[in-house]
Tab-separated table of C-alpha atoms in Angstrom:
chain	number	residue	atom	x	y	z
A	19	MET	CA	-1.392	17.164	1.190
A	20	ARG	CA	-1.090	19.853	3.858
A	21	SER	CA	-4.324	21.552	2.817
A	22	LEU	CA	-6.278	18.271	2.899
A	23	ILE	CA	-5.653	17.295	6.522
A	24	GLY	CA	-8.958	17.138	8.372
A	25	SER	CA	-11.178	17.650	5.322
A	26	HIS	CA	-10.222	14.374	3.604
A	27	ASP	CA	-10.083	10.777	4.709
A	28	ILE	CA	-6.836	9.040	3.737
A	29	LEU	CA	-6.314	5.597	2.223
A	30	MET	CA	-2.871	4.040	1.839
A	31	VAL	CA	-2.661	0.672	0.121
A	32	THR	CA	0.615	-1.201	-0.209
A	33	LEU	CA	0.352	-3.932	-2.829
A	34	ASP	CA	3.031	-5.998	-1.186
A	35	THR	CA	5.787	-7.293	-3.485
A	36	LEU	CA	4.110	-6.037	-6.682
A	37	ARG	CA	6.583	-5.628	-9.529
A	38	TYR	CA	6.418	-2.460	-11.612
A	39	ASP	CA	6.798	-4.286	-14.924
A	40	VAL	CA	3.874	-6.590	-14.186
A	41	ALA	CA	1.644	-3.776	-12.933
A	42	ALA	CA	2.409	-1.605	-15.979
A	43	GLU	CA	1.891	-4.448	-18.441
A	44	LEU	CA	-1.474	-5.453	-16.996
A	45	ALA	CA	-2.712	-1.860	-16.935
A	46	ALA	CA	-1.661	-1.336	-20.564
A	47	THR	CA	-3.326	-4.538	-21.787
A	48	GLY	CA	-6.637	-4.039	-19.985
A	49	ARG	CA	-6.182	-6.833	-17.472
A	50	THR	CA	-6.689	-4.582	-14.413
A	51	PRO	CA	-9.696	-2.441	-15.384
A	52	ALA	CA	-10.676	-1.355	-11.864
A	53	LEU	CA	-7.220	0.017	-11.199
A	54	ALA	CA	-6.976	1.587	-14.652
A	55	ARG	CA	-10.132	3.595	-13.954
A	56	VAL	CA	-8.539	5.385	-11.001
A	57	LEU	CA	-4.870	5.592	-12.003
A	58	PRO	CA	-3.965	9.038	-13.365
A	59	ASP	CA	-4.088	8.672	-17.174
A	60	GLY	CA	-4.695	4.967	-16.584
A	61	ARG	CA	-1.012	4.361	-15.855
A	62	TRP	CA	1.238	3.548	-12.953
A	63	GLU	CA	4.056	5.923	-12.165
A	64	ARG	CA	7.504	4.322	-12.124
A	65	ARG	CA	9.269	4.950	-8.808
A	66	HIS	CA	12.032	3.558	-6.622
A	67	SER	CA	11.358	2.120	-3.184
A	68	PRO	CA	13.450	3.277	-0.206
A	69	ALA	CA	13.959	-0.373	0.804
A	70	SER	CA	14.048	-3.889	-0.583
A	71	PHE	CA	11.693	-5.646	1.854
A	72	THR	CA	8.454	-4.998	3.703
A	73	TYR	CA	9.570	-4.056	7.218
A	74	ALA	CA	12.140	-1.471	6.189
A	75	ALA	CA	9.996	-0.005	3.397
A	76	HIS	CA	7.012	0.595	5.648
A	77	HIS	CA	9.058	2.301	8.336
A	78	ALA	CA	10.275	4.654	5.610
A	79	PHE	CA	6.774	5.177	4.213
A	80	PHE	CA	5.332	6.064	7.609
A	81	ALA	CA	8.149	8.569	8.227
A	82	GLY	CA	7.396	10.340	4.935
A	83	PHE	CA	9.715	8.581	2.493
A	84	LEU	CA	7.320	7.172	-0.073
A	85	PRO	CA	8.752	5.676	-3.272
A	86	THR	CA	10.795	8.311	-5.110
A	87	PRO	CA	10.137	9.286	-8.757
A	88	ASP	CA	12.830	7.745	-10.921
A	89	SER	CA	13.579	10.996	-12.780
A	90	PRO	CA	16.642	12.997	-11.639
A	91	GLY	CA	16.347	15.977	-9.353
A	92	GLY	CA	14.698	16.858	-6.067
A	93	HIS	CA	11.130	15.699	-5.490
A	94	GLU	CA	8.862	17.355	-2.941
A	95	ARG	CA	7.436	14.826	-0.522
A	96	LEU	CA	3.731	14.439	0.216
A	97	TYR	CA	4.241	14.413	3.985
A	98	ALA	CA	7.236	14.301	6.294
A	99	ALA	CA	8.211	13.792	9.896
A	100	ALA	CA	10.024	16.958	10.916
A	101	PHE	CA	13.811	16.856	11.190
A	102	PRO	CA	16.500	19.506	10.620
A	103	GLY	CA	18.129	19.656	7.206
A	104	SER	CA	15.364	18.062	5.141
A	105	GLU	CA	15.671	19.236	1.541
A	106	THR	CA	12.561	17.546	0.136
A	107	ALA	CA	9.831	19.110	2.272
A	108	GLY	CA	8.194	21.896	0.230
A	109	PRO	CA	5.266	24.293	0.505
A	110	ASP	CA	2.664	21.550	-0.075
A	111	THR	CA	4.303	18.974	2.192
A	112	TRP	CA	2.456	18.218	5.419
A	113	VAL	CA	5.254	18.327	8.002
A	114	PHE	CA	4.349	16.846	11.383
A	115	ASP	CA	6.028	16.753	14.779
A	116	ALA	CA	5.689	13.009	15.334
A	117	PRO	CA	7.822	9.992	14.449
A	118	ASP	CA	5.318	8.469	12.030
A	119	LEU	CA	2.206	9.183	9.973
A	120	PRO	CA	-0.347	7.189	12.032
A	121	THR	CA	0.691	8.949	15.243
A	122	ALA	CA	0.583	12.354	13.547
A	123	LEU	CA	-2.866	11.754	12.064
A	124	ALA	CA	-4.216	10.530	15.400
A	125	LYS	CA	-3.112	13.851	16.913
A	126	GLU	CA	-5.216	15.565	14.235
A	127	GLY	CA	-8.321	13.606	15.252
A	128	TYR	CA	-8.111	10.780	12.727
A	129	HIS	CA	-9.087	7.241	13.594
A	130	THR	CA	-6.121	5.199	12.350
A	131	LEU	CA	-6.897	1.698	11.088
A	132	CYS	CA	-4.413	-0.972	10.002
A	133	LEU	CA	-5.433	-4.083	8.085
A	134	GLY	CA	-2.278	-6.162	7.832
A	135	GLY	CA	-1.408	-8.781	5.268
A	136	VAL	CA	2.113	-10.226	5.279
A	137	GLY	CA	3.881	-11.541	8.366
A	138	PHE	CA	5.303	-8.213	9.526
A	139	PHE	CA	1.720	-7.237	10.430
A	140	ASN	CA	0.542	-10.483	12.016
A	141	ARG	CA	0.829	-9.382	15.686
A	142	ARG	CA	1.970	-12.911	16.613
A	143	THR	CA	5.429	-11.811	17.751
A	144	ALA	CA	7.017	-8.674	19.163
A	145	LEU	CA	8.409	-7.914	15.693
A	146	GLY	CA	5.051	-8.524	14.035
A	147	ASP	CA	3.431	-6.045	16.421
A	148	VAL	CA	5.721	-3.061	15.729
A	149	LEU	CA	4.037	-1.693	12.599
A	150	PRO	CA	0.400	-2.391	13.556
A	151	GLY	CA	1.195	-1.039	17.026
A	152	LEU	CA	1.427	2.453	15.506
A	153	PHE	CA	-2.342	2.453	14.870
A	154	THR	CA	-5.382	3.074	17.043
A	155	GLU	CA	-7.061	-0.038	15.603
A	156	ALA	CA	-5.227	-2.911	13.940
A	157	HIS	CA	-6.345	-6.296	12.659
A	158	TRP	CA	-4.691	-9.404	11.292
A	159	GLU	CA	-5.903	-12.977	10.961
A	160	PRO	CA	-4.747	-15.947	8.884
A	161	SER	CA	-7.404	-15.215	6.251
A	162	PHE	CA	-5.561	-11.930	5.512
A	163	GLY	CA	-2.206	-13.641	4.924
A	164	VAL	CA	-0.066	-14.844	2.056
A	165	THR	CA	-1.540	-18.361	1.871
A	166	ALA	CA	-5.200	-17.277	1.793
A	167	PRO	CA	-6.587	-17.118	-1.781
A	168	ASP	CA	-9.216	-14.492	-0.887
A	169	CYS	CA	-7.003	-12.483	1.470
A	170	LEU	CA	-8.188	-9.100	0.228
A	171	GLY	CA	-11.840	-10.130	0.374
A	172	ALA	CA	-11.412	-11.053	4.047
A	173	GLN	CA	-9.699	-7.727	4.763
A	174	LEU	CA	-12.550	-5.837	3.120
A	175	ASP	CA	-15.090	-7.683	5.263
A	176	ARG	CA	-13.170	-6.464	8.320
A	177	LEU	CA	-12.922	-2.944	6.885
A	178	SER	CA	-16.684	-2.829	6.398
A	179	ARG	CA	-17.271	-3.686	10.058
A	180	SER	CA	-14.718	-1.136	11.262
A	181	ILE	CA	-16.193	1.654	9.137
A	182	THR	CA	-19.706	0.850	10.350
A	183	ALA	CA	-18.562	1.247	13.966
A	184	LEU	CA	-16.887	4.615	13.352
A	185	PRO	CA	-18.675	7.933	14.001
A	186	ALA	CA	-19.674	9.406	10.642
A	187	GLY	CA	-17.891	12.717	11.106
A	188	GLN	CA	-14.534	11.421	12.354
A	189	PRO	CA	-11.696	11.524	9.825
A	190	LEU	CA	-10.343	8.082	8.934
A	191	PHE	CA	-6.891	6.917	7.913
A	192	THR	CA	-7.064	3.412	6.482
A	193	PHE	CA	-3.852	1.506	5.859
A	194	LEU	CA	-4.176	-1.750	3.927
A	195	ASN	CA	-1.305	-4.146	3.213
A	196	VAL	CA	-2.343	-6.608	0.479
A	197	ALA	CA	-0.535	-9.958	0.593
A	198	ALA	CA	-1.777	-11.626	-2.606
A	199	MET	CA	1.249	-10.934	-4.849
A	200	HIS	CA	3.734	-12.198	-2.273
A	201	GLN	CA	4.942	-15.750	-2.595
A	202	PRO	CA	3.178	-18.207	-2.605
A	203	ASN	CA	0.946	-16.962	-5.421
A	204	ARG	CA	0.677	-20.023	-7.689
A	205	HIS	CA	-2.845	-20.707	-6.381
A	206	TYR	CA	-4.082	-17.801	-8.527
A	207	LEU	CA	-3.151	-19.676	-11.706
A	208	PRO	CA	-4.862	-23.077	-11.926
A	209	GLY	CA	-2.417	-25.896	-12.591
A	210	CYS	CA	0.637	-23.723	-11.953
A	211	PRO	CA	3.319	-25.889	-10.257
A	212	SER	CA	5.427	-23.041	-8.841
A	213	ASP	CA	5.409	-19.300	-8.313
A	214	GLY	CA	6.490	-17.150	-11.238
A	215	ARG	CA	5.843	-13.951	-13.107
A	216	ASP	CA	2.606	-15.322	-14.588
A	217	SER	CA	1.135	-16.317	-11.223
A	218	HIS	CA	2.261	-12.963	-9.816
A	219	ALA	CA	0.241	-11.309	-12.604
A	220	ALA	CA	-2.747	-13.549	-11.897
A	221	ALA	CA	-2.602	-12.458	-8.253
A	222	LEU	CA	-2.810	-8.828	-9.342
A	223	GLU	CA	-5.843	-9.643	-11.478
A	224	TYR	CA	-7.470	-11.150	-8.387
A	225	VAL	CA	-6.717	-7.962	-6.433
A	226	ASP	CA	-8.130	-5.806	-9.206
A	227	GLY	CA	-11.390	-7.714	-8.921
A	228	ARG	CA	-11.749	-6.528	-5.302
A	229	MET	CA	-10.705	-2.904	-5.751
A	230	ALA	CA	-14.128	-1.497	-6.655
A	231	ARG	CA	-15.452	-2.739	-3.312
A	232	LEU	CA	-12.526	-1.135	-1.490
A	233	PHE	CA	-13.122	2.240	-3.137
A	234	GLU	CA	-16.853	2.007	-2.456
A	235	LEU	CA	-16.258	1.284	1.228
A	236	VAL	CA	-13.805	4.108	1.907
A	237	SER	CA	-15.659	6.720	-0.152
A	238	GLY	CA	-19.081	5.721	1.181
A	239	ARG	CA	-18.623	7.854	4.298
A	240	GLY	CA	-19.473	10.979	2.313
A	241	ARG	CA	-15.940	12.410	2.468
A	242	PRO	CA	-13.273	12.765	-0.247
A	243	VAL	CA	-10.429	10.291	0.158
A	244	LEU	CA	-6.790	11.063	-0.573
A	245	THR	CA	-5.547	7.740	-1.909
A	246	ILE	CA	-1.995	6.390	-2.170
A	247	LEU	CA	-1.433	3.110	-3.989
A	248	CYS	CA	2.031	1.621	-4.281
A	249	SER	CA	4.214	-1.410	-3.882
A	250	ASP	CA	6.800	-1.613	-1.136
A	251	HIS	CA	9.274	-3.560	-3.305
A	252	GLY	CA	9.339	-5.943	-6.238
A	253	THR	CA	10.509	-9.532	-6.346
A	254	ALA	CA	12.647	-11.654	-8.648
A	255	TYR	CA	11.700	-14.846	-10.445
A	256	GLY	CA	15.106	-15.861	-11.765
A	257	GLU	CA	16.382	-12.530	-13.101
A	258	ASP	CA	20.195	-12.693	-13.078
A	259	GLY	CA	19.897	-15.836	-11.003
A	260	HIS	CA	17.944	-14.136	-8.205
A	261	THR	CA	14.749	-15.292	-6.532
A	262	GLY	CA	12.760	-13.276	-3.994
A	263	HIS	CA	13.787	-9.878	-2.625
A	264	ARG	CA	15.821	-8.161	0.125
A	265	PHE	CA	18.742	-7.522	-2.214
A	266	GLY	CA	19.735	-4.678	-4.521
A	267	HIS	CA	18.342	-5.476	-7.962
A	268	GLU	CA	16.449	-3.206	-10.352
A	269	ILE	CA	13.436	-5.542	-10.367
A	270	VAL	CA	13.239	-5.200	-6.565
A	271	TRP	CA	13.844	-1.445	-6.256
A	272	THR	CA	11.453	-0.403	-9.040
A	273	VAL	CA	7.822	-0.145	-7.944
A	274	PRO	CA	4.466	1.163	-9.206
A	275	TYR	CA	2.971	4.239	-7.537
A	276	ALA	CA	-0.195	6.331	-7.841
A	277	GLN	CA	-1.941	9.034	-5.839
A	278	PHE	CA	-5.327	10.629	-6.430
A	279	VAL	CA	-8.485	11.757	-4.643
A	280	LEU	CA	-11.603	9.596	-4.602
A	281	ALA	CA	-14.793	11.618	-4.647
A	282	PRO	CA	-17.471	10.759	-2.085
A	283	GLY	CA	-19.463	7.761	-3.249
A	284	ALA	CA	-16.848	6.605	-5.768
A	285	SER	CA	-16.647	2.943	-6.785
């Protein structure tokens, strides 16, 4: 990543609460074609989140601790806030002297844009303002949230307006937290009485249907876009008696991850 700073725009999308098993199954069975087109080899990488719920995971992500590959051994990080004794910052790691990625990128001339989804980004309370407060520009409205069936569509409308207002030559860091997979998600499966793995999968299919527009918007500025797609944590629907997340279970810790570069004008 170090060699791309300044020359590339950056897109980070957290597909909030998305389970690895569901993401992998839908990619393999052709149910998420837009995502499959951009995923390396058409597959999600299996990784482990540094945390079991949104607030903690995103603090880790912004400090440089993205989901870790599940294979043994040391894994060089993409970027890292500088601190003595780090053993996972390598020659390609972008190491910055700032507490978080948005602040570091702003120092490099990037416009930093946050489009929140779940409640930790809603700016309605002091807690809900912490993460979006790291950005130069941040937006949240009820139409972006967990109860809005077209939450991602509303976020993309806002993204379009923000990009239009931005000077063409200024580097852009776009952070997008997508709320659709988070409970409640039964509205994505007609007739479904309660949230479950099937409605979670239907929510991902909805998201996939909006991804081409996202990629077109961010790559339409004429600049290559380093893209990071991942979940912050999974969620349980009855596994071993558990429901939800914020506890230590394999279904919660295991998340899908992908990184790649979008060429200018990609869709």
